[in-house]
């Protein structure tokens, strides 16, 4: 509502009042859109625990295909290529797995360098877990920020440089931890990033209950 | 820092351009025209204060308004760095943040912030706060005498 009227104000009065008014209208529109995004992301974050589904056999390749469909505009606009290696079927919440992969792939596209983004999604089996990797050729991250980026609201860039609420990776971490795994980063500035996360294998149990929310 | 007869300079460390503009408008509203520089994150703030790179000829500010939630290096780390640096620690730092969290208040004072102010949401109250800051720190208080670079 707020964002809509802000945009209506902008549409009707931009250029018709003075320069200050145009600036102020701009701040109102940006602020309203940002608040909306923040509320949505916070709801998603809090619902990871409260609205998680029971784990069921999940075809990860199908999840990635669905995610790429959601991201088709960003992929087209950036000229991104997303390659996907063979992925397992495992016990998981398929909606949350989709959110997790969508956040990671969308970040890989967003934080790109001048070249078109190249993203690779792969998985390998390790002990009793599957370790997924989402690798990109983007701007990279200084290893000293490797823990901090998963903390909610912690960002490395201003909103002017890259849009975002600073909640995406916190959501990823919460989802991975709900599944009993962990998430970590391998990166160097200017040399791309690879996000790894592990998902432990689970016995398929008829009425498995996921871990209780914390 | 400025000499006794030059206007008092303020450094605003704030990543949100909307908030920077609000602070400038609030100062204008109160007819206060102190030179104000704004930097968008903690790393730039320290470069400014250490007079590195493009800031080599920039005089030190007389007052710092510091937001806590900044990208890359957050305000708490900036505050700690300022108060640990013998060249910078005498500059009063007013933490000016949207946060009302008790742990932020405690942490800021623990790191030697000169004071902590929660930004009011209401514009009129915000203008009063900015006027109050200007009146207290720049008129009532005696700031340290200017030091040579």
mmCIF file with all atom_site columns, N, CA and C in Angstrom, chain A residues 20-72:
data_model
loop_
_atom_site.group_PDB
_atom_site.id
_atom_site.type_symbol
_atom_site.label_atom_id
_atom_site.label_alt_id
_atom_site.label_comp_id
_atom_site.label_asym_id
_atom_site.label_entity_id
_atom_site.label_seq_id
_atom_site.pdbx_PDB_ins_code
_atom_site.Cartn_x
_atom_site.Cartn_y
_atom_site.Cartn_z
_atom_site.occupancy
_atom_site.B_iso_or_equiv
_atom_site.pdbx_formal_charge
_atom_site.auth_seq_id
_atom_site.auth_comp_id
_atom_site.auth_asym_id
_atom_site.auth_atom_id
_atom_site.pdbx_PDB_model_num
ATOM 1   N N  . UNK A 1 20 ? 14.130 19.373  -4.678  1.00 0.00 ? 20 UNK A N  1
ATOM 2   C CA . UNK A 1 20 ? 14.089 18.730  -3.354  1.00 0.00 ? 20 UNK A CA 1
ATOM 3   C C  . UNK A 1 20 ? 12.941 17.733  -3.284  1.00 0.00 ? 20 UNK A C  1
ATOM 4   N N  . UNK A 1 21 ? 11.763 18.159  -3.804  1.00 0.00 ? 21 UNK A N  1
ATOM 5   C CA . UNK A 1 21 ? 10.596 17.264  -3.756  1.00 0.00 ? 21 UNK A CA 1
ATOM 6   C C  . UNK A 1 21 ? 10.888 15.978  -4.524  1.00 0.00 ? 21 UNK A C  1
ATOM 7   N N  . UNK A 1 22 ? 11.546 16.100  -5.678  1.00 0.00 ? 22 UNK A N  1
ATOM 8   C CA . UNK A 1 22 ? 11.901 14.901  -6.452  1.00 0.00 ? 22 UNK A CA 1
ATOM 9   C C  . UNK A 1 22 ? 12.817 13.996  -5.639  1.00 0.00 ? 22 UNK A C  1
ATOM 10  N N  . UNK A 1 23 ? 13.804 14.592  -4.972  1.00 0.00 ? 23 UNK A N  1
ATOM 11  C CA . UNK A 1 23 ? 14.702 13.793  -4.122  1.00 0.00 ? 23 UNK A CA 1
ATOM 12  C C  . UNK A 1 23 ? 13.895 13.075  -3.040  1.00 0.00 ? 23 UNK A C  1
ATOM 13  N N  . UNK A 1 24 ? 13.010 13.821  -2.359  1.00 0.00 ? 24 UNK A N  1
ATOM 14  C CA . UNK A 1 24 ? 12.274 13.249  -1.234  1.00 0.00 ? 24 UNK A CA 1
ATOM 15  C C  . UNK A 1 24 ? 11.352 12.133  -1.724  1.00 0.00 ? 24 UNK A C  1
ATOM 16  N N  . UNK A 1 25 ? 10.685 12.363  -2.864  1.00 0.00 ? 25 UNK A N  1
ATOM 17  C CA . UNK A 1 25 ? 9.814  11.319  -3.423  1.00 0.00 ? 25 UNK A CA 1
ATOM 18  C C  . UNK A 1 25 ? 10.643 10.076  -3.721  1.00 0.00 ? 25 UNK A C  1
ATOM 19  N N  . UNK A 1 26 ? 11.842 10.274  -4.259  1.00 0.00 ? 26 UNK A N  1
ATOM 20  C CA . UNK A 1 26 ? 12.743 9.145   -4.537  1.00 0.00 ? 26 UNK A CA 1
ATOM 21  C C  . UNK A 1 26 ? 13.047 8.350   -3.282  1.00 0.00 ? 26 UNK A C  1
ATOM 22  N N  . UNK A 1 27 ? 13.347 9.063   -2.182  1.00 0.00 ? 27 UNK A N  1
ATOM 23  C CA . UNK A 1 27 ? 13.647 8.369   -0.927  1.00 0.00 ? 27 UNK A CA 1
ATOM 24  C C  . UNK A 1 27 ? 12.437 7.609   -0.411  1.00 0.00 ? 27 UNK A C  1
ATOM 25  N N  . UNK A 1 28 ? 11.242 8.208   -0.570  1.00 0.00 ? 28 UNK A N  1
ATOM 26  C CA . UNK A 1 28 ? 10.021 7.539   -0.100  1.00 0.00 ? 28 UNK A CA 1
ATOM 27  C C  . UNK A 1 28 ? 9.811  6.235   -0.870  1.00 0.00 ? 28 UNK A C  1
ATOM 28  N N  . UNK A 1 29 ? 9.927  6.296   -2.196  1.00 0.00 ? 29 UNK A N  1
ATOM 29  C CA . UNK A 1 29 ? 9.705  5.102   -3.016  1.00 0.00 ? 29 UNK A CA 1
ATOM 30  C C  . UNK A 1 29 ? 10.728 4.011   -2.656  1.00 0.00 ? 29 UNK A C  1
ATOM 31  N N  . UNK A 1 30 ? 12.014 4.401   -2.628  1.00 0.00 ? 30 UNK A N  1
ATOM 32  C CA . UNK A 1 30 ? 13.053 3.421   -2.284  1.00 0.00 ? 30 UNK A CA 1
ATOM 33  C C  . UNK A 1 30 ? 12.797 2.813   -0.917  1.00 0.00 ? 30 UNK A C  1
ATOM 34  N N  . UNK A 1 31 ? 12.492 3.682   0.045   1.00 0.00 ? 31 UNK A N  1
ATOM 35  C CA . UNK A 1 31 ? 12.277 3.225   1.422   1.00 0.00 ? 31 UNK A CA 1
ATOM 36  C C  . UNK A 1 31 ? 11.100 2.269   1.515   1.00 0.00 ? 31 UNK A C  1
ATOM 37  N N  . UNK A 1 32 ? 10.009 2.606   0.829   1.00 0.00 ? 32 UNK A N  1
ATOM 38  C CA . UNK A 1 32 ? 8.810  1.767   0.899   1.00 0.00 ? 32 UNK A CA 1
ATOM 39  C C  . UNK A 1 32 ? 9.070  0.396   0.273   1.00 0.00 ? 32 UNK A C  1
ATOM 40  N N  . UNK A 1 33 ? 9.744  0.376   -0.870  1.00 0.00 ? 33 UNK A N  1
ATOM 41  C CA . UNK A 1 33 ? 10.027 -0.905  -1.528  1.00 0.00 ? 33 UNK A CA 1
ATOM 42  C C  . UNK A 1 33 ? 10.960 -1.746  -0.673  1.00 0.00 ? 33 UNK A C  1
ATOM 43  N N  . UNK A 1 34 ? 11.940 -1.070  -0.072  1.00 0.00 ? 34 UNK A N  1
ATOM 44  C CA . UNK A 1 34 ? 12.896 -1.790  0.756   1.00 0.00 ? 34 UNK A CA 1
ATOM 45  C C  . UNK A 1 34 ? 12.233 -2.393  1.986   1.00 0.00 ? 34 UNK A C  1
ATOM 46  N N  . UNK A 1 35 ? 11.314 -1.616  2.611   1.00 0.00 ? 35 UNK A N  1
ATOM 47  C CA . UNK A 1 35 ? 10.607 -2.122  3.791   1.00 0.00 ? 35 UNK A CA 1
ATOM 48  C C  . UNK A 1 35 ? 9.815  -3.363  3.438   1.00 0.00 ? 35 UNK A C  1
ATOM 49  N N  . UNK A 1 36 ? 9.150  -3.306  2.281   1.00 0.00 ? 36 UNK A N  1
ATOM 50  C CA . UNK A 1 36 ? 8.352  -4.443  1.836   1.00 0.00 ? 36 UNK A CA 1
ATOM 51  C C  . UNK A 1 36 ? 9.226  -5.683  1.692   1.00 0.00 ? 36 UNK A C  1
ATOM 52  N N  . UNK A 1 37 ? 10.371 -5.517  1.046   1.00 0.00 ? 37 UNK A N  1
ATOM 53  C CA . UNK A 1 37 ? 11.291 -6.622  0.827   1.00 0.00 ? 37 UNK A CA 1
ATOM 54  C C  . UNK A 1 37 ? 11.791 -7.170  2.155   1.00 0.00 ? 37 UNK A C  1
ATOM 55  N N  . UNK A 1 38 ? 12.085 -6.247  3.077   1.00 0.00 ? 38 UNK A N  1
ATOM 56  C CA . UNK A 1 38 ? 12.586 -6.620  4.395   1.00 0.00 ? 38 UNK A CA 1
ATOM 57  C C  . UNK A 1 38 ? 11.550 -7.458  5.147   1.00 0.00 ? 38 UNK A C  1
ATOM 58  N N  . UNK A 1 39 ? 10.293 -7.018  5.108   1.00 0.00 ? 39 UNK A N  1
ATOM 59  C CA . UNK A 1 39 ? 9.221  -7.763  5.791   1.00 0.00 ? 39 UNK A CA 1
ATOM 60  C C  . UNK A 1 39 ? 9.094  -9.157  5.192   1.00 0.00 ? 39 UNK A C  1
ATOM 61  N N  . UNK A 1 40 ? 9.095  -9.250  3.854   1.00 0.00 ? 40 UNK A N  1
ATOM 62  C CA . UNK A 1 40 ? 8.982  -10.561 3.207   1.00 0.00 ? 40 UNK A CA 1
ATOM 63  C C  . UNK A 1 40 ? 10.131 -11.482 3.602   1.00 0.00 ? 40 UNK A C  1
ATOM 64  N N  . UNK A 1 41 ? 11.340 -10.937 3.582   1.00 0.00 ? 41 UNK A N  1
ATOM 65  C CA . UNK A 1 41 ? 12.502 -11.764 3.900   1.00 0.00 ? 41 UNK A CA 1
ATOM 66  C C  . UNK A 1 41 ? 12.501 -12.198 5.368   1.00 0.00 ? 41 UNK A C  1
ATOM 67  N N  . UNK A 1 42 ? 12.083 -11.297 6.252   1.00 0.00 ? 42 UNK A N  1
ATOM 68  C CA . UNK A 1 42 ? 12.025 -11.648 7.673   1.00 0.00 ? 42 UNK A CA 1
ATOM 69  C C  . UNK A 1 42 ? 10.991 -12.743 7.916   1.00 0.00 ? 42 UNK A C  1
ATOM 70  N N  . UNK A 1 43 ? 9.843  -12.658 7.229   1.00 0.00 ? 43 UNK A N  1
ATOM 71  C CA . UNK A 1 43 ? 8.823  -13.703 7.347   1.00 0.00 ? 43 UNK A CA 1
ATOM 72  C C  . UNK A 1 43 ? 9.392  -15.042 6.881   1.00 0.00 ? 43 UNK A C  1
ATOM 73  N N  . UNK A 1 44 ? 10.074 -15.020 5.738   1.00 0.00 ? 44 UNK A N  1
ATOM 74  C CA . UNK A 1 44 ? 10.674 -16.253 5.222   1.00 0.00 ? 44 UNK A CA 1
ATOM 75  C C  . UNK A 1 44 ? 11.639 -16.831 6.247   1.00 0.00 ? 44 UNK A C  1
ATOM 76  N N  . UNK A 1 45 ? 12.466 -15.953 6.822   1.00 0.00 ? 45 UNK A N  1
ATOM 77  C CA . UNK A 1 45 ? 13.448 -16.384 7.811   1.00 0.00 ? 45 UNK A CA 1
ATOM 78  C C  . UNK A 1 45 ? 12.764 -17.038 9.017   1.00 0.00 ? 45 UNK A C  1
ATOM 79  N N  . UNK A 1 46 ? 11.749 -16.390 9.521   1.00 0.00 ? 46 UNK A N  1
ATOM 80  C CA . UNK A 1 46 ? 11.123 -16.926 10.739  1.00 0.00 ? 46 UNK A CA 1
ATOM 81  C C  . UNK A 1 46 ? 10.333 -18.186 10.423  1.00 0.00 ? 46 UNK A C  1
ATOM 82  N N  . UNK A 1 47 ? 9.855  -18.322 9.194   1.00 0.00 ? 47 UNK A N  1
ATOM 83  C CA . UNK A 1 47 ? 9.050  -19.500 8.848   1.00 0.00 ? 47 UNK A CA 1
ATOM 84  C C  . UNK A 1 47 ? 9.871  -20.739 8.554   1.00 0.00 ? 47 UNK A C  1
ATOM 85  N N  . UNK A 1 48 ? 11.191 -20.606 8.429   1.00 0.00 ? 48 UNK A N  1
ATOM 86  C CA . UNK A 1 48 ? 12.028 -21.784 8.170   1.00 0.00 ? 48 UNK A CA 1
ATOM 87  C C  . UNK A 1 48 ? 11.762 -22.833 9.240   1.00 0.00 ? 48 UNK A C  1
ATOM 88  N N  . UNK A 1 49 ? 11.669 -22.385 10.476  1.00 0.00 ? 49 UNK A N  1
ATOM 89  C CA . UNK A 1 49 ? 11.429 -23.322 11.568  1.00 0.00 ? 49 UNK A CA 1
ATOM 90  C C  . UNK A 1 49 ? 9.950  -23.650 11.745  1.00 0.00 ? 49 UNK A C  1
ATOM 91  N N  . UNK A 1 50 ? 9.111  -22.601 11.690  1.00 0.00 ? 50 UNK A N  1
ATOM 92  C CA . UNK A 1 50 ? 7.709  -22.807 12.052  1.00 0.00 ? 50 UNK A CA 1
ATOM 93  C C  . UNK A 1 50 ? 6.878  -23.423 10.930  1.00 0.00 ? 50 UNK A C  1
ATOM 94  N N  . UNK A 1 51 ? 7.319  -23.250 9.660   1.00 0.00 ? 51 UNK A N  1
ATOM 95  C CA . UNK A 1 51 ? 6.502  -23.779 8.564   1.00 0.00 ? 51 UNK A CA 1
ATOM 96  C C  . UNK A 1 51 ? 7.244  -24.809 7.739   1.00 0.00 ? 51 UNK A C  1
ATOM 97  N N  . UNK A 1 52 ? 8.251  -25.405 8.317   1.00 0.00 ? 52 UNK A N  1
ATOM 98  C CA . UNK A 1 52 ? 8.977  -26.429 7.562   1.00 0.00 ? 52 UNK A CA 1
ATOM 99  C C  . UNK A 1 52 ? 8.108  -27.665 7.375   1.00 0.00 ? 52 UNK A C  1
ATOM 100 N N  . UNK A 1 53 ? 8.300  -28.320 6.247   1.00 0.00 ? 53 UNK A N  1
ATOM 101 C CA . UNK A 1 53 ? 7.547  -29.553 5.985   1.00 0.00 ? 53 UNK A CA 1
ATOM 102 C C  . UNK A 1 53 ? 8.327  -30.753 6.494   1.00 0.00 ? 53 UNK A C  1
ATOM 103 N N  . UNK A 1 54 ? 7.647  -31.863 6.639   1.00 0.00 ? 54 UNK A N  1
ATOM 104 C CA . UNK A 1 54 ? 8.342  -33.120 6.941   1.00 0.00 ? 54 UNK A CA 1
ATOM 105 C C  . UNK A 1 54 ? 9.248  -33.463 5.765   1.00 0.00 ? 54 UNK A C  1
ATOM 106 N N  . UNK A 1 55 ? 10.356 -34.127 6.070   1.00 0.00 ? 55 UNK A N  1
ATOM 107 C CA . UNK A 1 55 ? 11.275 -34.508 4.988   1.00 0.00 ? 55 UNK A CA 1
ATOM 108 C C  . UNK A 1 55 ? 10.680 -35.651 4.166   1.00 0.00 ? 55 UNK A C  1
ATOM 109 N N  . UNK A 1 56 ? 10.925 -35.555 2.856   1.00 0.00 ? 56 UNK A N  1
ATOM 110 C CA . UNK A 1 56 ? 10.430 -36.580 1.942   1.00 0.00 ? 56 UNK A CA 1
ATOM 111 C C  . UNK A 1 56 ? 11.460 -36.727 0.836   1.00 0.00 ? 56 UNK A C  1
ATOM 112 N N  . UNK A 1 57 ? 11.428 -37.836 0.088   1.00 0.00 ? 57 UNK A N  1
ATOM 113 C CA . UNK A 1 57 ? 12.422 -37.989 -0.992  1.00 0.00 ? 57 UNK A CA 1
ATOM 114 C C  . UNK A 1 57 ? 12.303 -36.837 -1.977  1.00 0.00 ? 57 UNK A C  1
ATOM 115 N N  . UNK A 1 58 ? 13.417 -36.189 -2.226  1.00 0.00 ? 58 UNK A N  1
ATOM 116 C CA . UNK A 1 58 ? 13.439 -34.959 -3.035  1.00 0.00 ? 58 UNK A CA 1
ATOM 117 C C  . UNK A 1 58 ? 14.449 -35.107 -4.151  1.00 0.00 ? 58 UNK A C  1
ATOM 118 N N  . UNK A 1 59 ? 13.973 -34.923 -5.379  1.00 0.00 ? 59 UNK A N  1
ATOM 119 C CA . UNK A 1 59 ? 14.848 -34.996 -6.548  1.00 0.00 ? 59 UNK A CA 1
ATOM 120 C C  . UNK A 1 59 ? 15.495 -33.621 -6.725  1.00 0.00 ? 59 UNK A C  1
ATOM 121 N N  . UNK A 1 60 ? 16.780 -33.521 -6.373  1.00 0.00 ? 60 UNK A N  1
ATOM 122 C CA . UNK A 1 60 ? 17.451 -32.210 -6.369  1.00 0.00 ? 60 UNK A CA 1
ATOM 123 C C  . UNK A 1 60 ? 17.580 -31.619 -7.756  1.00 0.00 ? 60 UNK A C  1
ATOM 124 N N  . UNK A 1 61 ? 17.704 -32.461 -8.776  1.00 0.00 ? 61 UNK A N  1
ATOM 125 C CA . UNK A 1 61 ? 17.790 -31.923 -10.138 1.00 0.00 ? 61 UNK A CA 1
ATOM 126 C C  . UNK A 1 61 ? 16.495 -31.205 -10.505 1.00 0.00 ? 61 UNK A C  1
ATOM 127 N N  . UNK A 1 62 ? 15.371 -31.808 -10.126 1.00 0.00 ? 62 UNK A N  1
ATOM 128 C CA . UNK A 1 62 ? 14.080 -31.167 -10.405 1.00 0.00 ? 62 UNK A CA 1
ATOM 129 C C  . UNK A 1 62 ? 13.958 -29.850 -9.646  1.00 0.00 ? 62 UNK A C  1
ATOM 130 N N  . UNK A 1 63 ? 14.479 -29.809 -8.425  1.00 0.00 ? 63 UNK A N  1
ATOM 131 C CA . UNK A 1 63 ? 14.439 -28.568 -7.635  1.00 0.00 ? 63 UNK A CA 1
ATOM 132 C C  . UNK A 1 63 ? 15.231 -27.477 -8.353  1.00 0.00 ? 63 UNK A C  1
ATOM 133 N N  . UNK A 1 64 ? 16.421 -27.831 -8.839  1.00 0.00 ? 64 UNK A N  1
ATOM 134 C CA . UNK A 1 64 ? 17.244 -26.836 -9.541  1.00 0.00 ? 64 UNK A CA 1
ATOM 135 C C  . UNK A 1 64 ? 16.523 -26.339 -10.790 1.00 0.00 ? 64 UNK A C  1
ATOM 136 N N  . UNK A 1 65 ? 15.900 -27.245 -11.520 1.00 0.00 ? 65 UNK A N  1
ATOM 137 C CA . UNK A 1 65 ? 15.161 -26.825 -12.729 1.00 0.00 ? 65 UNK A CA 1
ATOM 138 C C  . UNK A 1 65 ? 14.073 -25.825 -12.369 1.00 0.00 ? 65 UNK A C  1
ATOM 139 N N  . UNK A 1 66 ? 13.358 -26.100 -11.293 1.00 0.00 ? 66 UNK A N  1
ATOM 140 C CA . UNK A 1 66 ? 12.289 -25.194 -10.854 1.00 0.00 ? 66 UNK A CA 1
ATOM 141 C C  . UNK A 1 66 ? 12.882 -23.830 -10.482 1.00 0.00 ? 66 UNK A C  1
ATOM 142 N N  . UNK A 1 67 ? 13.999 -23.840 -9.769  1.00 0.00 ? 67 UNK A N  1
ATOM 143 C CA . UNK A 1 67 ? 14.661 -22.602 -9.344  1.00 0.00 ? 67 UNK A CA 1
ATOM 144 C C  . UNK A 1 67 ? 15.111 -21.786 -10.557 1.00 0.00 ? 67 UNK A C  1
ATOM 145 N N  . UNK A 1 68 ? 15.662 -22.477 -11.561 1.00 0.00 ? 68 UNK A N  1
ATOM 146 C CA . UNK A 1 68 ? 16.119 -21.759 -12.753 1.00 0.00 ? 68 UNK A CA 1
ATOM 147 C C  . UNK A 1 68 ? 14.933 -21.127 -13.471 1.00 0.00 ? 68 UNK A C  1
ATOM 148 N N  . UNK A 1 69 ? 13.785 -21.780 -13.410 1.00 0.00 ? 69 UNK A N  1
ATOM 149 C CA . UNK A 1 69 ? 12.576 -21.183 -13.960 1.00 0.00 ? 69 UNK A CA 1
ATOM 150 C C  . UNK A 1 69 ? 12.225 -19.891 -13.246 1.00 0.00 ? 69 UNK A C  1
ATOM 151 N N  . UNK A 1 70 ? 12.303 -19.919 -11.897 1.00 0.00 ? 70 UNK A N  1
ATOM 152 C CA . UNK A 1 70 ? 12.015 -18.707 -11.119 1.00 0.00 ? 70 UNK A CA 1
ATOM 153 C C  . UNK A 1 70 ? 12.986 -17.588 -11.454 1.00 0.00 ? 70 UNK A C  1
ATOM 154 N N  . UNK A 1 71 ? 14.217 -17.965 -11.772 1.00 0.00 ? 71 UNK A N  1
ATOM 155 C CA . UNK A 1 71 ? 15.261 -16.959 -11.997 1.00 0.00 ? 71 UNK A CA 1
ATOM 156 C C  . UNK A 1 71 ? 15.428 -16.607 -13.467 1.00 0.00 ? 71 UNK A C  1
ATOM 157 N N  . UNK A 1 72 ? 14.466 -17.002 -14.317 1.00 0.00 ? 72 UNK A N  1
ATOM 158 C CA . UNK A 1 72 ? 14.747 -16.891 -15.755 1.00 0.00 ? 72 UNK A CA 1
ATOM 159 C C  . UNK A 1 72 ? 14.978 -15.453 -16.203 1.00 0.00 ? 72 UNK A C  1
#
